[in-house]
Amino acid sequence: MKARAALLLLTLVALPLLTGCTESSGKDFSFVALDGDTVHLRDYRGKVVILDLMATWCTPCEYQMQELKKIYDAYHDQEVVILSVDIDTRETAQQLRQYKQNFASKYGYPLEWTFGLNDGSIWEEYKYTAPGSDGPGIPMIYIFDQSGQVHFRHTGLAVHDDVPPGWPSKVQKLAPVIDELLE
């Protein structure tokens, strides 16, 4: 089973991935956070926003959470916000809470940033098909600059800064993108 998971991880990381800076306008979006509050992109003007599109059933998304935790630890006190949005409209807030609890039990640390549910509008606006792939996929990361502009987007796994052993060396690193925006 571990070999199968490792093979799946390597396959997903090695797929042709869309990466890069864009500088396009970020349309305001909203979603309902697990605490019941409605969250808008515009609420975070002046901050770097990482939008993580994920689902609880997505195994690569679980690996992405480990990398987002590293980003959270490195940047949460530097005007960087992470928003993880479950794009599967069939999933409930209870399922997403359970996902976070299971993650904390499995890895020994909580996911401390904002999580919420998509009503379908975020996925419709931000889904993107990477060149060479059959369709849009997750995990998908968008990084918005302090004025709400899309600065970066990436489909597939991305790391904080260090590539884990056994991963392809060309995996997208997020820290340089964040550091550039914080300069």
GROMACS .gro file of C-alpha atoms in nm:
model
  183
    1MET     CA    1   0.000   0.000   0.000
    2LYS     CA    2   0.285   0.239   0.083
    3ALA     CA    3   0.447   0.161  -0.252
    4ARG     CA    4   0.119   0.240  -0.429
    5ALA     CA    5   0.087   0.572  -0.244
    6ALA     CA    6   0.449   0.660  -0.325
    7LEU     CA    7   0.396   0.575  -0.691
    8LEU     CA    8   0.080   0.787  -0.701
    9LEU     CA    9   0.264   1.077  -0.541
   10LEU     CA   10   0.555   1.056  -0.783
   11THR     CA   11   0.321   1.027  -1.081
   12LEU     CA   12   0.126   1.334  -0.978
   13VAL     CA   13   0.436   1.539  -0.911
   14ALA     CA   14   0.599   1.434  -1.236
   15LEU     CA   15   0.300   1.524  -1.454
   16PRO     CA   16   0.341   1.834  -1.666
   17LEU     CA   17   0.230   2.108  -1.433
   18LEU     CA   18   0.124   2.462  -1.490
   19THR     CA   19   0.336   2.699  -1.291
   20GLY     CA   20   0.424   3.059  -1.312
   21CYS     CA   21   0.353   3.418  -1.251
   22THR     CA   22   0.048   3.567  -1.411
   23GLU     CA   23  -0.034   3.921  -1.296
   24SER     CA   24  -0.400   3.892  -1.391
   25SER     CA   25  -0.688   4.039  -1.199
   26GLY     CA   26  -0.814   3.828  -0.914
   27LYS     CA   27  -1.193   3.832  -0.909
   28ASP     CA   28  -1.329   3.868  -0.561
   29PHE     CA   29  -1.461   3.541  -0.427
   30SER     CA   30  -1.637   3.433  -0.114
   31PHE     CA   31  -1.693   3.112   0.076
   32VAL     CA   32  -1.831   3.006   0.412
   33ALA     CA   33  -1.556   2.925   0.661
   34LEU     CA   34  -1.595   2.643   0.912
   35ASP     CA   35  -1.673   2.898   1.184
   36GLY     CA   36  -1.975   3.013   0.980
   37ASP     CA   37  -1.828   3.346   0.872
   38THR     CA   38  -1.834   3.446   0.506
   39VAL     CA   39  -1.480   3.507   0.381
   40HIS     CA   40  -1.404   3.736   0.084
   41LEU     CA   41  -1.075   3.783  -0.100
   42ARG     CA   42  -1.120   4.159  -0.055
   43ASP     CA   43  -1.104   4.109   0.324
   44TYR     CA   44  -0.732   4.044   0.286
   45ARG     CA   45  -0.619   4.346   0.081
   46GLY     CA   46  -0.268   4.436   0.193
   47LYS     CA   47  -0.179   4.071   0.253
   48VAL     CA   48  -0.046   3.791   0.037
   49VAL     CA   49  -0.323   3.533   0.000
   50ILE     CA   50  -0.265   3.167  -0.080
   51LEU     CA   51  -0.583   3.004  -0.210
   52ASP     CA   52  -0.562   2.626  -0.184
   53LEU     CA   53  -0.832   2.441  -0.380
   54MET     CA   54  -0.867   2.091  -0.237
   55ALA     CA   55  -1.106   1.812  -0.139
   56THR     CA   56  -1.112   1.574   0.156
   57TRP     CA   57  -1.091   1.265  -0.068
   58CYS     CA   58  -0.784   1.395  -0.257
   59THR     CA   59  -0.471   1.206  -0.146
   60PRO     CA   60  -0.227   1.454  -0.308
   61CYS     CA   61  -0.411   1.733  -0.122
   62GLU     CA   62  -0.307   1.566   0.204
   63TYR     CA   63   0.057   1.590   0.098
   64GLN     CA   64  -0.004   1.953  -0.002
   65MET     CA   65  -0.137   2.025   0.349
   66GLN     CA   66   0.198   1.921   0.494
   67GLU     CA   67   0.372   2.178   0.274
   68LEU     CA   68   0.112   2.445   0.351
   69LYS     CA   69   0.175   2.385   0.722
   70LYS     CA   70   0.543   2.469   0.661
   71ILE     CA   71   0.436   2.787   0.482
   72TYR     CA   72   0.197   2.874   0.765
   73ASP     CA   73   0.473   2.826   1.023
   74ALA     CA   74   0.718   3.038   0.823
   75TYR     CA   75   0.487   3.324   0.720
   76HIS     CA   76   0.172   3.349   0.934
   77ASP     CA   77   0.314   3.649   1.120
   78GLN     CA   78   0.426   3.822   0.797
   79GLU     CA   79   0.099   3.929   0.633
   80VAL     CA   80   0.050   3.595   0.454
   81VAL     CA   81  -0.288   3.420   0.474
   82ILE     CA   82  -0.377   3.067   0.366
   83LEU     CA   83  -0.734   2.986   0.265
   84SER     CA   84  -0.810   2.618   0.196
   85VAL     CA   85  -1.139   2.571   0.014
   86ASP     CA   86  -1.300   2.232  -0.041
   87ILE     CA   87  -1.418   2.243  -0.403
   88ASP     CA   88  -1.642   1.935  -0.378
   89THR     CA   89  -1.989   2.081  -0.331
   90ARG     CA   90  -2.116   1.743  -0.205
   91GLU     CA   91  -1.899   1.763   0.106
   92THR     CA   92  -2.022   1.912   0.432
   93ALA     CA   93  -1.867   2.129   0.700
   94GLN     CA   94  -1.867   1.826   0.931
   95GLN     CA   95  -1.667   1.624   0.676
   96LEU     CA   96  -1.415   1.907   0.645
   97ARG     CA   97  -1.385   1.937   1.025
   98GLN     CA   98  -1.332   1.561   1.045
   99TYR     CA   99  -1.064   1.586   0.774
  100LYS     CA  100  -0.877   1.844   0.983
  101GLN     CA  101  -0.911   1.631   1.298
  102ASN     CA  102  -0.791   1.318   1.118
  103PHE     CA  103  -0.496   1.510   0.975
  104ALA     CA  104  -0.395   1.636   1.320
  105SER     CA  105  -0.419   1.284   1.463
  106LYS     CA  106  -0.217   1.134   1.179
  107TYR     CA  107   0.061   1.396   1.158
  108GLY     CA  108   0.067   1.531   1.512
  109TYR     CA  109  -0.007   1.895   1.433
  110PRO     CA  110  -0.320   2.096   1.354
  111LEU     CA  111  -0.398   2.288   1.037
  112GLU     CA  112  -0.440   2.636   1.184
  113TRP     CA  113  -0.548   2.847   0.888
  114THR     CA  114  -0.896   2.915   0.747
  115PHE     CA  115  -1.086   2.629   0.585
  116GLY     CA  116  -1.421   2.651   0.415
  117LEU     CA  117  -1.667   2.515   0.165
  118ASN     CA  118  -1.715   2.627  -0.194
  119ASP     CA  119  -2.064   2.677  -0.332
  120GLY     CA  120  -1.928   2.603  -0.680
  121SER     CA  121  -1.843   2.961  -0.776
  122ILE     CA  122  -1.474   2.955  -0.679
  123TRP     CA  123  -1.409   2.638  -0.875
  124GLU     CA  124  -1.595   2.776  -1.177
  125GLU     CA  125  -1.389   3.095  -1.166
  126TYR     CA  126  -1.047   2.953  -1.082
  127LYS     CA  127  -1.031   2.599  -1.220
  128TYR     CA  128  -0.756   2.572  -1.476
  129THR     CA  129  -0.634   2.293  -1.698
  130ALA     CA  130  -0.258   2.258  -1.704
  131PRO     CA  131  -0.096   2.195  -2.042
  132GLY     CA  132  -0.063   1.823  -2.104
  133SER     CA  133  -0.336   1.723  -1.860
  134ASP     CA  134  -0.684   1.587  -1.929
  135GLY     CA  135  -0.867   1.849  -1.726
  136PRO     CA  136  -0.850   2.065  -1.417
  137GLY     CA  137  -0.711   1.897  -1.111
  138ILE     CA  138  -0.633   1.945  -0.746
  139PRO     CA  139  -0.449   2.043  -0.543
  140MET     CA  140  -0.445   2.381  -0.709
  141ILE     CA  141  -0.270   2.682  -0.559
  142TYR     CA  142  -0.327   3.049  -0.640
  143ILE     CA  143  -0.119   3.323  -0.482
  144PHE     CA  144  -0.269   3.672  -0.483
  145ASP     CA  145  -0.057   3.980  -0.422
  146GLN     CA  146  -0.141   4.250  -0.170
  147SER     CA  147  -0.376   4.424  -0.414
  148GLY     CA  148  -0.572   4.108  -0.492
  149GLN     CA  149  -0.408   4.035  -0.828
  150VAL     CA  150  -0.333   3.675  -0.925
  151HIS     CA  151   0.045   3.659  -0.913
  152PHE     CA  152   0.091   3.282  -0.939
  153ARG     CA  153  -0.105   2.965  -1.007
  154HIS     CA  154  -0.006   2.602  -0.994
  155THR     CA  155  -0.184   2.273  -1.049
  156GLY     CA  156  -0.038   1.974  -0.866
  157LEU     CA  157   0.186   1.941  -0.565
  158ALA     CA  158   0.410   2.230  -0.466
  159VAL     CA  159   0.655   2.249  -0.178
  160HIS     CA  160   0.742   2.519   0.072
  161ASP     CA  161   1.112   2.537  -0.014
  162ASP     CA  162   1.287   2.203   0.035
  163VAL     CA  163   1.208   1.913  -0.196
  164PRO     CA  164   1.141   1.599   0.013
  165PRO     CA  165   1.363   1.297  -0.054
  166GLY     CA  166   1.234   1.090  -0.343
  167TRP     CA  167   1.046   1.377  -0.505
  168PRO     CA  168   1.149   1.508  -0.849
  169SER     CA  169   1.390   1.800  -0.816
  170LYS     CA  170   1.181   2.025  -1.042
  171VAL     CA  171   0.884   2.046  -0.805
  172GLN     CA  172   0.751   2.402  -0.778
  173LYS     CA  173   0.873   2.588  -0.469
  174LEU     CA  174   0.634   2.840  -0.314
  175ALA     CA  175   0.867   3.024  -0.075
  176PRO     CA  176   1.048   3.217  -0.353
  177VAL     CA  177   0.712   3.338  -0.489
  178ILE     CA  178   0.597   3.449  -0.143
  179ASP     CA  179   0.932   3.611  -0.064
  180GLU     CA  180   0.916   3.809  -0.389
  181LEU     CA  181   0.576   3.950  -0.292
  182LEU     CA  182   0.691   4.039   0.058
  183GLU     CA  183   0.996   4.238  -0.062
   0.00000   0.00000   0.00000
